[in-house]
Coordinates of N, CA and C in Angstrom, one line a residue:
X1 N 26.7 -102.1 130.8 CA 25.7 -103.4 129.7 C 25.1 -103.8 130.4
X2 N 24.7 -104.0 131.7 CA 23.6 -104.1 132.4 C 22.1 -103.5 132.7
X3 N 21.4 -103.8 132.6 CA 20.1 -103.6 132.1 C 19.4 -102.9 133.8
X4 N 19.5 -102.2 134.2 CA 18.7 -102.2 135.4 C 17.1 -101.6 135.4
X5 N 16.5 -101.1 134.5 CA 15.0 -100.7 134.6 C 15.0 -100.1 132.7
X6 N 13.7 -99.6 133.4 CA 13.3 -98.6 132.5 C 12.3 -97.9 132.3
X7 N 12.5 -96.9 131.7 CA 11.7 -95.3 132.5 C 10.8 -95.6 131.6
X8 N 9.9 -94.9 131.6 CA 8.3 -94.8 131.0 C 7.3 -92.9 130.5
X9 N 7.9 -92.8 129.7 CA 6.8 -91.5 130.1 C 5.5 -91.5 129.3
X10 N 4.5 -91.1 129.1 CA 3.4 -91.4 128.3 C 2.9 -89.5 128.8
X11 N 3.2 -89.1 127.3 CA 3.2 -87.9 127.2 C 1.5 -87.7 125.6
X12 N 0.4 -86.6 126.0 CA -0.8 -86.8 126.2 C -0.4 -86.4 124.5
X13 N -1.6 -86.3 123.5 CA -1.6 -85.8 122.0 C -1.7 -84.0 122.3
X14 N -2.5 -84.0 123.2 CA -2.8 -82.3 123.3 C -1.4 -82.1 123.7
X15 N -0.3 -82.2 124.2 CA 1.1 -81.7 125.2 C 1.6 -81.6 123.0
X16 N 0.7 -82.6 122.3 CA 2.5 -82.7 120.8 C 1.9 -80.9 120.2
X17 N 0.5 -81.5 120.3 CA -0.8 -80.0 119.4 C -0.2 -78.8 119.8
X18 N -0.2 -78.8 121.0 CA 0.4 -77.4 122.0 C 1.8 -77.0 120.8
X19 N 2.4 -77.9 121.1 CA 4.2 -78.1 121.1 C 3.8 -77.5 119.6
X20 N 3.6 -78.3 118.0 CA 3.7 -78.2 117.3 C 2.7 -76.7 117.1
X21 N 1.7 -76.0 117.4 CA 1.2 -75.2 117.3 C 2.4 -73.8 118.1
X22 N 3.0 -74.0 118.9 CA 4.1 -72.7 118.9 C 5.4 -73.5 118.4
X23 N 5.7 -74.1 117.6 CA 7.0 -73.9 116.7 C 6.0 -73.6 115.5
X24 N 5.3 -73.6 115.4 CA 4.1 -72.9 113.6 C 4.3 -71.4 114.3
X25 N 3.6 -71.5 115.2 CA 3.8 -70.0 115.8 C 3.3 -69.0 114.6
X26 N 1.9 -69.0 114.5 CA 0.5 -68.5 113.9 C -0.5 -68.5 114.1
X27 N -1.0 -67.0 114.3 CA -2.4 -66.7 114.0 C -3.6 -68.4 113.2
X28 N -3.4 -69.4 113.7 CA -4.3 -70.0 112.7 C -3.5 -69.8 111.2
X29 N -4.3 -71.4 111.6 CA -3.5 -72.0 110.1 C -4.4 -70.9 108.3
X30 N -3.2 -71.1 107.2 CA -2.8 -70.7 106.6 C -4.4 -71.7 105.6
X31 N -5.5 -70.9 104.5 CA -6.2 -72.2 103.6 C -5.0 -73.5 103.2
X32 N -5.9 -74.7 103.3 CA -4.9 -76.1 102.7 C -4.0 -76.6 103.3
X33 N -3.4 -75.2 104.8 CA -2.0 -75.9 104.8 C -2.2 -76.6 105.5
X34 N -0.8 -78.0 105.6 CA -0.9 -79.1 106.2 C 0.3 -79.2 107.4
X35 N 0.2 -79.7 109.0 CA 0.6 -79.0 109.6 C 1.2 -80.7 109.7
X36 N 2.5 -81.4 110.3 CA 3.7 -82.4 110.0 C 4.5 -82.3 111.4
X37 N 4.4 -83.4 112.2 CA 5.4 -83.1 113.4 C 6.2 -84.3 112.8
X38 N 7.7 -84.4 112.6 CA 8.7 -85.7 112.3 C 9.3 -85.5 113.6
X39 N 9.9 -87.4 113.7 CA 11.0 -86.9 115.0 C 12.6 -87.2 114.4
X40 N 13.4 -87.1 114.6 CA 14.5 -86.8 113.9 C 15.0 -87.7 112.7
X41 N 14.0 -88.6 112.6 CA 14.0 -89.6 111.6 C 13.4 -89.1 110.2
X42 N 13.2 -88.3 110.9 CA 12.4 -88.2 109.3 C 10.3 -89.5 109.6
X43 N 10.2 -89.6 110.3 CA 9.0 -90.0 111.2 C 7.5 -89.3 111.3
X44 N 6.7 -89.4 110.4 CA 5.9 -88.1 111.4 C 5.1 -89.6 112.7
X45 N 5.1 -87.8 113.4 CA 3.9 -87.8 114.5 C 3.3 -87.8 114.7
X46 N 2.2 -87.1 113.9 CA 1.6 -86.7 113.5 C 0.8 -85.7 112.9
X47 N -0.1 -85.7 111.8 CA -0.7 -86.2 112.5 C -1.4 -87.5 112.2
X48 N -2.0 -88.4 113.5 CA -1.8 -89.4 114.0 C -2.1 -90.8 112.7
X49 N -3.2 -89.9 112.2 CA -2.8 -91.0 110.5 C -2.3 -91.3 109.0
X50 N -0.9 -90.5 109.4 CA 0.4 -90.3 108.7 C 1.0 -90.9 109.9
X51 N 0.7 -91.5 110.7 CA 2.7 -91.8 111.6 C 3.2 -92.4 110.9
X52 N 4.1 -92.6 111.0 CA 5.4 -93.3 110.9 C 6.2 -93.5 109.1
X53 N 4.8 -92.5 109.0 CA 5.2 -92.4 107.0 C 6.0 -91.5 107.4
X54 N 7.0 -91.9 106.1 CA 8.6 -91.0 106.4 C 8.4 -89.8 104.6
X55 N 8.3 -88.2 105.9 CA 8.6 -87.0 105.2 C 10.0 -86.3 104.2
X56 N 10.0 -86.8 103.0 CA 11.7 -85.5 103.5 C 12.6 -86.4 104.3
X57 N 12.9 -86.8 104.1 CA 13.9 -87.1 105.4 C 15.2 -86.4 105.1
X58 N 15.4 -85.8 104.4 CA 16.9 -85.5 103.6 C 17.1 -84.3 103.8
X59 N 15.8 -82.9 104.3 CA 15.9 -82.0 104.8 C 16.3 -81.2 106.2
X60 N 17.4 -80.6 106.0 CA 17.8 -80.3 107.0 C 17.2 -79.1 108.5
X61 N 17.7 -79.5 109.2 CA 16.6 -79.1 110.1 C 16.5 -77.5 111.0
X62 N 17.3 -76.7 109.9 CA 17.4 -75.6 110.3 C 16.1 -74.9 109.3
X63 N 15.9 -74.1 109.1 CA 14.1 -73.1 108.3 C 14.5 -72.9 107.4
X64 N 14.2 -73.6 106.3 CA 14.3 -73.4 105.4 C 12.5 -73.7 104.5
X65 N 12.6 -72.8 103.0 CA 11.4 -72.8 102.5 C 11.7 -73.3 101.0
X66 N 11.0 -74.1 100.8 CA 11.2 -74.2 99.5 C 9.9 -75.1 98.4
X67 N 9.8 -74.6 97.5 CA 8.5 -75.0 96.7 C 9.4 -76.5 96.2
X68 N 8.3 -77.0 96.5 CA 9.1 -79.0 96.2 C 7.9 -79.8 95.8
X69 N 7.9 -80.8 94.8 CA 6.9 -81.8 94.8 C 6.9 -83.5 95.4
X70 N 5.9 -82.9 95.5 CA 5.7 -84.2 97.0 C 5.6 -85.5 95.9
X71 N 5.4 -86.7 97.0 CA 4.7 -88.2 96.3 C 3.9 -87.9 95.8
X72 N 2.4 -86.7 96.0 CA 1.3 -86.9 95.5 C 1.0 -85.9 93.7
X73 N 1.8 -85.8 93.2 CA 2.5 -85.4 91.9 C 2.6 -83.3 92.1
X74 N 1.9 -83.4 93.2 CA 1.7 -81.6 92.8 C 2.8 -80.9 94.6
X75 N 3.0 -79.4 93.7 CA 3.9 -78.9 94.2 C 3.5 -78.1 95.5
X76 N 3.8 -78.7 96.4 CA 4.0 -77.5 97.5 C 4.7 -76.7 98.5
X77 N 4.7 -75.8 98.6 CA 5.8 -74.2 98.9 C 5.7 -75.1 100.4
X78 N 6.9 -75.5 100.8 CA 7.0 -76.5 102.0 C 8.1 -75.8 102.7
X79 N 8.1 -76.3 104.2 CA 8.6 -75.2 105.3 C 9.1 -76.1 106.3
X80 N 10.5 -76.1 106.7 CA 10.1 -76.8 107.8 C 11.6 -75.9 108.8
X81 N 11.1 -76.0 110.8 CA 11.5 -75.1 111.7 C 11.3 -76.6 112.9
X82 N 12.5 -77.1 113.8 CA 13.3 -77.0 114.5 C 12.2 -77.5 115.9
X83 N 11.8 -77.9 116.9 CA 10.8 -77.8 117.8 C 12.1 -77.5 118.8
X84 N 11.8 -76.1 119.0 CA 12.3 -76.1 120.8 C 12.6 -76.7 121.7
X85 N 13.7 -77.2 122.4 CA 14.2 -78.3 123.2 C 12.7 -77.6 124.6
X86 N 12.3 -78.4 125.8 CA 11.7 -78.1 126.5 C 12.1 -78.6 127.7
X87 N 12.5 -78.1 128.4 CA 13.1 -78.5 129.9 C 14.5 -78.9 129.8
X88 N 15.0 -77.7 129.1 CA 16.7 -79.2 128.7 C 16.2 -80.1 128.2
X89 N 15.6 -80.6 127.2 CA 15.5 -82.0 126.6 C 15.1 -82.0 125.0
X90 N 15.9 -81.9 124.2 CA 16.1 -82.5 122.7 C 15.5 -83.3 122.6
X91 N 14.7 -83.3 121.7 CA 13.9 -84.3 121.0 C 14.0 -84.5 120.0
X92 N 14.8 -83.5 118.8 CA 15.0 -83.8 118.0 C 13.8 -83.2 117.6
X93 N 12.9 -82.7 117.0 CA 11.4 -82.8 116.3 C 12.2 -81.9 115.6
X94 N 10.6 -82.3 114.0 CA 10.6 -80.6 113.5 C 9.3 -80.6 113.5
X95 N 8.8 -79.3 113.1 CA 7.4 -79.3 112.4 C 7.9 -78.7 110.6
X96 N 7.3 -79.6 110.4 CA 7.0 -79.6 108.8 C 5.5 -78.4 108.2
X97 N 5.7 -77.7 107.3 CA 4.3 -77.6 106.9 C 4.4 -76.8 105.5
X98 N 3.3 -77.6 104.7 CA 3.5 -77.4 103.5 C 2.0 -77.8 102.2
X99 N 2.2 -76.4 101.9 CA 0.8 -75.4 101.5 C 0.4 -75.2 100.2
X100 N -0.1 -75.8 99.0 CA -0.3 -75.9 97.8 C 0.2 -74.5 97.1
X101 N 0.7 -74.4 96.5 CA 0.9 -73.3 95.3 C 0.0 -72.8 95.0
X102 N -0.7 -72.9 94.7 CA -1.9 -72.3 94.0 C -2.3 -70.6 95.1
X103 N -2.3 -71.6 96.6 CA -2.7 -70.8 97.5 C -1.4 -70.1 98.5
X104 N -0.1 -70.7 98.4 CA 1.2 -70.1 98.2 C 1.4 -68.5 97.7
X105 N 1.0 -68.8 96.5 CA 1.7 -67.9 95.8 C 0.1 -66.8 95.5
X106 N -1.0 -66.9 95.9 CA -1.8 -66.7 95.8 C -2.0 -65.3 95.3
X107 N -1.4 -64.0 96.0 CA -1.2 -62.7 95.8 C -0.3 -62.9 95.5
X108 N 0.6 -63.5 95.5 CA 2.2 -63.1 94.1 C 0.9 -63.4 93.0
X109 N 1.1 -63.9 93.0 CA 0.0 -64.5 91.5 C -0.9 -62.9 91.2
X110 N -1.7 -62.7 92.3 CA -2.5 -61.4 92.0 C -1.6 -60.7 92.4
X111 N -0.5 -60.6 92.4 CA -0.1 -59.0 92.2 C 0.6 -58.5 90.8
X112 N 1.5 -60.1 90.6 CA 1.4 -60.6 89.0 C 0.3 -60.3 87.9
X113 N -0.4 -60.6 88.0 CA -1.7 -59.9 87.4 C -1.9 -58.2 86.8
X114 N -1.7 -58.5 88.4 CA -2.3 -57.2 88.8 C -1.1 -55.6 87.4
X115 N 0.4 -56.7 88.1 CA 1.3 -55.2 87.2 C 0.8 -55.9 85.6
X116 N 0.8 -57.4 85.6 CA 0.5 -57.3 83.8 C -0.4 -55.8 83.5
X117 N -1.9 -56.3 83.8 CA -3.2 -55.7 83.8 C -2.5 -54.0 83.7
X118 N -1.9 -53.3 84.6 CA -0.8 -51.8 84.4 C -0.4 -51.8 83.8
X119 N 0.4 -52.7 83.6 CA 1.7 -52.4 82.5 C 0.5 -51.9 81.1
X120 N -0.2 -53.2 80.8 CA -0.7 -53.3 79.7 C -1.7 -51.9 79.7
X121 N -2.2 -51.3 80.4 CA -2.9 -50.3 80.1 C -2.1 -49.3 80.3
X122 N -1.2 -49.2 80.7 CA 0.1 -48.4 80.8 C 0.7 -48.7 78.7
X123 N 0.9 -49.6 78.2 CA 1.4 -49.2 77.4 C 0.2 -48.9 76.5
X124 N -1.3 -48.6 76.6 CA -1.9 -48.7 75.8 C -2.0 -47.1 76.2
X125 N -2.2 -46.1 77.2 CA -2.3 -45.2 77.5 C -1.2 -44.6 77.2
X126 N 0.2 -45.2 76.9 CA 1.6 -44.3 76.0 C 1.4 -44.7 74.7
X127 N 0.6 -45.7 73.9 CA 0.6 -45.5 72.7 C -0.9 -44.3 71.9
X128 N -2.1 -43.6 73.9 CA -3.0 -43.2 73.4 C -2.4 -41.8 72.7
X129 N -1.6 -41.6 73.3 CA -0.5 -40.3 74.2 C 0.6 -40.2 72.4
X130 N 1.1 -41.4 72.4 CA 1.7 -41.3 71.2 C 1.0 -40.8 70.2
X131 N -0.4 -41.3 70.0 CA -1.2 -41.2 68.1 C -1.8 -39.5 68.6
X132 N -2.5 -39.1 70.1 CA -2.7 -37.6 70.1 C -1.1 -37.0 69.5
X133 N -0.2 -37.2 69.9 CA 0.7 -36.6 69.7 C 1.1 -36.6 68.0
X134 N 1.3 -37.7 67.9 CA 1.4 -37.5 66.3 C -0.3 -37.0 65.5
X135 N -0.7 -37.1 66.2 CA -1.7 -35.4 64.8 C -1.8 -35.1 66.0
X136 N -1.8 -34.0 67.3 CA -0.9 -32.5 67.0 C 0.0 -32.2 65.8
X137 N 1.3 -33.1 66.0 CA 2.6 -32.2 65.3 C 2.9 -32.7 64.7
X138 N 3.0 -34.0 64.4 CA 3.9 -35.3 62.8 C 2.9 -34.6 62.0
X139 N 1.2 -35.4 61.9 CA 0.4 -34.4 61.0 C 0.7 -33.1 60.3
X140 N 0.5 -32.1 60.7 CA 0.7 -31.3 60.6 C 2.4 -30.5 60.3
X141 N 3.5 -30.6 60.0 CA 5.0 -31.6 59.8 C 4.7 -31.3 58.5
X142 N 4.0 -32.6 58.9 CA 4.0 -33.4 57.0 C 3.7 -32.4 56.5
X143 N 2.0 -31.9 56.9 CA 2.1 -30.9 55.7 C 2.5 -30.1 55.1
X144 N 3.4 -28.9 56.6 CA 4.2 -27.8 55.8 C 5.4 -28.3 55.0
X145 N 6.1 -30.2 55.7 CA 6.8 -30.5 54.6 C 6.4 -30.4 52.7
X146 N 5.1 -30.7 52.8 CA 4.6 -31.1 51.5 C 4.4 -30.1 51.0
X147 N 4.2 -29.1 51.4 CA 4.0 -27.5 50.6 C 5.1 -27.0 50.8
X148 N 6.4 -27.2 51.7 CA 8.3 -26.8 51.5 C 8.8 -26.7 49.9
X149 N 8.0 -29.0 49.8 CA 8.8 -28.9 48.7 C 8.0 -29.5 47.7
X150 N 6.7 -28.1 47.7 CA 6.7 -27.9 46.8 C 6.8 -26.6 45.8
X151 N 7.0 -25.7 47.5 CA 7.9 -24.7 46.6 C 9.2 -25.0 45.4
X152 N 9.5 -26.0 46.7 CA 11.3 -26.6 46.3 C 11.3 -26.9 44.4
X153 N 9.5 -28.0 44.4 CA 9.0 -27.8 43.2 C 8.9 -27.2 41.9
X154 N 8.8 -25.4 42.2 CA 8.8 -24.3 41.8 C 7.1 -24.4 41.8
X155 N 7.2 -24.5 42.7 CA 5.1 -24.2 42.4 C 4.8 -22.7 43.3
X156 N 4.8 -21.9 42.3 CA 4.4 -20.0 42.8 C 3.1 -19.8 44.1
X157 N 2.2 -21.4 44.5 CA 0.8 -21.1 45.3 C 0.6 -21.9 45.5
X158 N 0.9 -22.3 46.4 CA 1.1 -23.7 47.2 C 0.4 -23.1 48.4
X159 N -0.4 -24.5 48.4 CA -1.5 -24.6 49.1 C -1.2 -24.5 50.5
X160 N -1.5 -24.1 51.7 CA -0.9 -24.3 53.4 C -2.5 -25.0 53.9
X161 N -1.3 -26.2 54.9 CA -2.7 -26.5 55.6 C -3.5 -25.2 56.2
X162 N -4.5 -25.3 56.8 CA -5.3 -24.4 57.7 C -4.4 -24.7 59.2
X163 N -5.4 -23.8 60.0 CA -4.3 -23.5 61.4 C -4.1 -24.9 62.1
X164 N -3.3 -25.0 62.9 CA -3.3 -26.8 63.8 C -3.5 -26.4 65.1
X165 N -4.4 -27.2 66.3 CA -4.5 -26.9 67.4 C -2.8 -26.2 68.3
X166 N -1.2 -26.0 67.6 CA 0.2 -26.2 68.5 C 0.4 -24.4 67.7
X167 N 0.1 -24.0 68.7 CA 0.9 -22.1 68.9 C 2.6 -22.9 68.1
X168 N 3.4 -23.6 68.5 CA 4.2 -23.8 67.5 C 4.6 -24.1 66.1
X169 N 3.6 -24.8 65.4 CA 3.2 -25.1 64.1 C 3.2 -23.8 64.0
X170 N 1.7 -23.1 64.5 CA 1.0 -22.3 63.2 C 2.1 -21.3 63.3
X171 N 2.7 -20.5 64.3 CA 3.6 -20.3 64.1 C 5.0 -20.5 63.2
X172 N 4.8 -21.2 63.0 CA 6.0 -22.2 62.1 C 5.2 -22.1 60.3
X173 N 3.8 -21.8 60.3 CA 3.9 -22.1 59.0 C 3.4 -20.9 58.6
X174 N 3.1 -19.5 59.7 CA 2.7 -18.3 59.6 C 4.7 -17.7 58.8
X175 N 5.4 -18.3 59.3 CA 6.8 -18.1 58.8 C 7.2 -18.6 57.6
X176 N 6.9 -19.6 57.1 CA 6.5 -20.2 56.2 C 6.8 -20.0 55.2
X177 N 4.8 -18.5 55.8 CA 4.1 -18.2 54.1 C 4.7 -17.0 54.2
X178 N 4.8 -16.3 54.8 CA 5.5 -15.3 55.1 C 6.5 -15.4 54.4
X179 N 7.9 -16.7 54.6 CA 9.1 -16.4 53.5 C 8.8 -16.1 51.9
X180 N 8.4 -17.5 52.0 CA 7.3 -18.0 50.8 C 7.5 -16.9 50.0
X181 N 6.1 -15.8 50.5 CA 5.4 -14.5 49.7 C 6.8 -13.7 50.0
X182 N 7.9 -13.7 50.1 CA 8.3 -12.6 50.8 C 9.8 -13.1 49.1
X183 N 10.7 -14.3 48.9 CA 10.9 -15.1 48.1 C 10.1 -14.6 46.6
X184 N 9.2 -14.7 47.0 CA 7.9 -14.8 45.3 C 8.2 -13.6 45.0
X185 N 7.9 -12.3 46.0 CA 8.4 -10.7 45.3 C 9.3 -10.5 45.0
X186 N 10.5 -11.1 45.6 CA 11.6 -11.3 45.0 C 12.1 -11.6 43.8
X187 N 11.4 -12.7 43.2 CA 11.6 -14.0 42.0 C 10.7 -13.1 41.2
X188 N 9.6 -12.0 41.7 CA 9.1 -11.3 39.7 C 10.1 -9.9 40.4
X189 N 10.4 -9.5 41.3 CA 11.3 -8.1 40.8 C 12.6 -8.7 40.3
X190 N 13.2 -9.4 40.2 CA 14.3 -10.6 40.0 C 13.8 -10.3 38.8
X191 N 12.9 -10.8 37.8 CA 12.3 -11.2 36.8 C 11.7 -9.7 35.6
X192 N 11.6 -9.1 36.1 CA 11.0 -7.6 36.1 C 12.3 -6.4 35.3
X193 N 13.9 -7.2 36.5 CA 14.8 -6.2 36.0 C 15.4 -6.9 35.2
X194 N 15.0 -8.6 35.2 CA 16.2 -9.3 34.4 C 15.2 -8.8 32.5
X195 N 14.1 -8.7 32.4 CA 13.5 -9.0 30.9 C 14.4 -7.6 31.3
X196 N 13.4 -5.7 31.9 CA 14.4 -4.9 31.6 C 15.7 -4.8 30.9
X197 N 16.2 -5.4 31.3 CA 18.3 -5.9 30.9 C 17.8 -6.1 29.6
X198 N 17.4 -7.8 29.5 CA 17.4 -8.5 28.4 C 17.0 -7.6 27.1
X199 N 15.7 -6.5 27.4 CA 15.3 -5.8 26.2 C 16.2 -4.7 26.1
X200 N 17.0 -3.9 27.3 CA 17.8 -3.0 26.7 C 19.1 -3.6 25.8
X201 N 19.5 -4.9 26.2 CA 20.4 -5.5 25.8 C 19.7 -5.2 24.0
X202 N 19.1 -6.4 24.0 CA 18.6 -5.8 22.8 C 18.2 -5.0 21.6
X203 N 18.1 -3.6 22.3 CA 17.9 -2.6 22.0 C 19.4 -2.4 21.5
X204 N 20.1 -2.1 22.2 CA 21.7 -1.9 22.3 C 22.1 -2.7 21.0
X205 N 22.3 -4.0 21.2 CA 22.7 -5.3 19.6 C 21.8 -4.9 18.4
X206 N 20.3 -4.6 18.6 CA 20.5 -4.1 17.2 C 20.5 -2.8 17.5
X207 N 20.8 -1.5 17.9 CA 21.5 -0.5 17.4 C 22.9 -0.9 17.1
X208 N 24.0 -1.5 17.6 CA 25.0 -1.8 17.4 C 24.6 -2.5 15.6
X209 N 24.3 -3.5 15.6 CA 23.8 -3.8 14.5 C 23.4 -2.3 13.5
X210 N 22.7 -2.5 13.7 CA 22.5 -0.9 12.7 C 24.0 0.4 11.6
X211 N 24.2 0.7 13.2 CA 25.7 1.1 12.8 C 26.5 0.3 12.8
X212 N 26.2 -1.1 12.4 CA 27.4 -1.5 11.3 C 27.4 -1.6 10.7
X213 N 26.5 -1.7 9.7 CA 26.1 -2.3 7.9 C 25.8 -1.1 7.4
X214 N 25.1 0.4 8.0 CA 25.1 1.3 7.6 C 25.8 2.0 7.4
X215 N 25.5 3.2 6.6 CA 26.7 4.4 6.1 C 26.0 5.2 6.7
X216 N 26.6 5.5 7.5 CA 25.9 6.9 8.9 C 25.4 8.1 8.7
X217 N 25.8 8.6 7.3 CA 25.6 9.7 5.8 C 24.7 9.8 5.6
X218 N 24.3 8.3 4.6 CA 23.4 8.4 3.5 C 22.4 7.3 4.0
X219 N 22.7 6.5 5.1 CA 22.3 5.5 5.9 C 21.7 4.7 5.3
X220 N 22.4 4.1 4.0 CA 22.5 3.3 3.6 C 22.7 1.9 3.8
X221 N 22.6 0.7 2.9 CA 23.9 -0.7 3.9 C 25.9 0.2 2.6
X222 N 26.6 -0.6 4.1 CA 27.6 -0.1 3.6 C 27.5 -1.4 3.2
X223 N 29.7 -1.5 2.5 CA 30.1 -2.5 1.8 C 29.8 -4.4 2.5
X224 N 30.3 -4.2 4.0 CA 29.7 -5.1 4.7 C 28.3 -5.8 5.1
X225 N 27.5 -4.8 4.9 CA 25.6 -5.4 4.4 C 26.1 -5.9 3.2
X226 N 26.4 -5.4 2.4 CA 26.5 -6.1 1.1 C 26.9 -7.4 1.0
X227 N 27.8 -7.6 1.7 CA 29.1 -8.9 2.1 C 28.1 -9.7 2.9
X228 N 27.8 -9.9 3.6 CA 26.9 -10.4 4.2 C 25.8 -10.7 3.6
X229 N 25.0 -9.9 3.2 CA 23.7 -10.9 1.3 C 24.1 -11.8 0.7
X230 N 25.1 -11.2 -0.1 CA 26.2 -12.3 -1.1 C 26.6 -13.3 -0.3
X231 N 26.9 -13.8 1.0 CA 27.2 -14.5 1.1 C 25.5 -16.0 1.5
X232 N 24.7 -15.2 2.2 CA 24.0 -15.3 2.5 C 23.3 -15.7 1.0
X233 N 22.7 -15.5 -0.1 CA 22.1 -15.6 -1.2 C 23.0 -17.0 -1.7
X234 N 24.6 -16.7 -1.7 CA 25.5 -18.1 -1.8 C 25.4 -19.3 -1.8
X235 N 24.4 -19.3 -0.1 CA 24.5 -20.5 -0.1 C 23.5 -20.5 0.4
X236 N 22.4 -19.5 -0.2 CA 21.0 -20.7 -0.9 C 21.2 -21.1 -2.3
X237 N 21.7 -20.1 -2.9 CA 21.8 -20.7 -4.2 C 22.5 -22.9 -4.2
X238 N 23.8 -22.6 -3.7 CA 24.0 -23.9 -3.1 C 23.6 -24.9 -2.9
X239 N 22.6 -24.3 -2.0 CA 21.8 -25.5 -1.7 C 19.9 -26.1 -2.1
X240 N 19.3 -24.7 -3.6 CA 18.5 -24.7 -4.3 C 18.9 -24.5 -5.3
X241 N 20.2 -24.5 -5.6 CA 20.6 -24.1 -7.4 C 19.8 -23.0 -7.9
X242 N 19.7 -22.1 -6.9 CA 18.3 -20.6 -7.2 C 19.6 -19.8 -7.7
X243 N 19.1 -19.0 -9.2 CA 20.1 -18.2 -9.6 C 19.7 -17.1 -8.6
X244 N 20.5 -16.0 -8.7 CA 20.5 -14.6 -7.9 C 20.6 -14.1 -9.0
X245 N 20.7 -12.8 -8.6 CA 21.4 -11.5 -9.4 C 21.7 -9.8 -9.0

């Protein structure tokens, strides 16, 4: 409780600058970066034109990186590092570095723009590949589908598309053409057989009708034919009133 004396030490600002640079630990400052040396209470010690200014008093003493909005309204990437003790003396000083985000994140934003550009370029490339694939495969397949629908609808002479540049589609077109020709040939053969069978059946029916209505010995119409003719004439008389004998 008794004043014994006052110890005074003179500190040159060159030493302060060297201490700050040692805490900063980089080879030269980044563009638009500002370096602040603050005491344990958050008051600026360096640079001298800002001495006494209170800056971010709530920041912790440990190293921390954060994008913060300062009093001037601008956003800065800010970092704080504690000044290591010198000769066993803990001053509690901290080095505070800030840099506008447009400078600090310039490389990140440039990378983002490159990724966006590459993404757009990739999307265009995928679109082009899809278009080429559709032109080479989807369009010929749609034409073959239209031909198949014509065959299904009964068109015996469908118009096949010209040869495509894809081997598989050409083979499919040739197979469909061959199948169509085979089916048409079988259909034509079947129609001929049906026509022949129909003619034979008509001839057989006519022969049966002739045998059923004529006398096999004389070849004249029999009583059944007479009855059929009388029934026919009676129906005509009932409908028209015309007499017959």
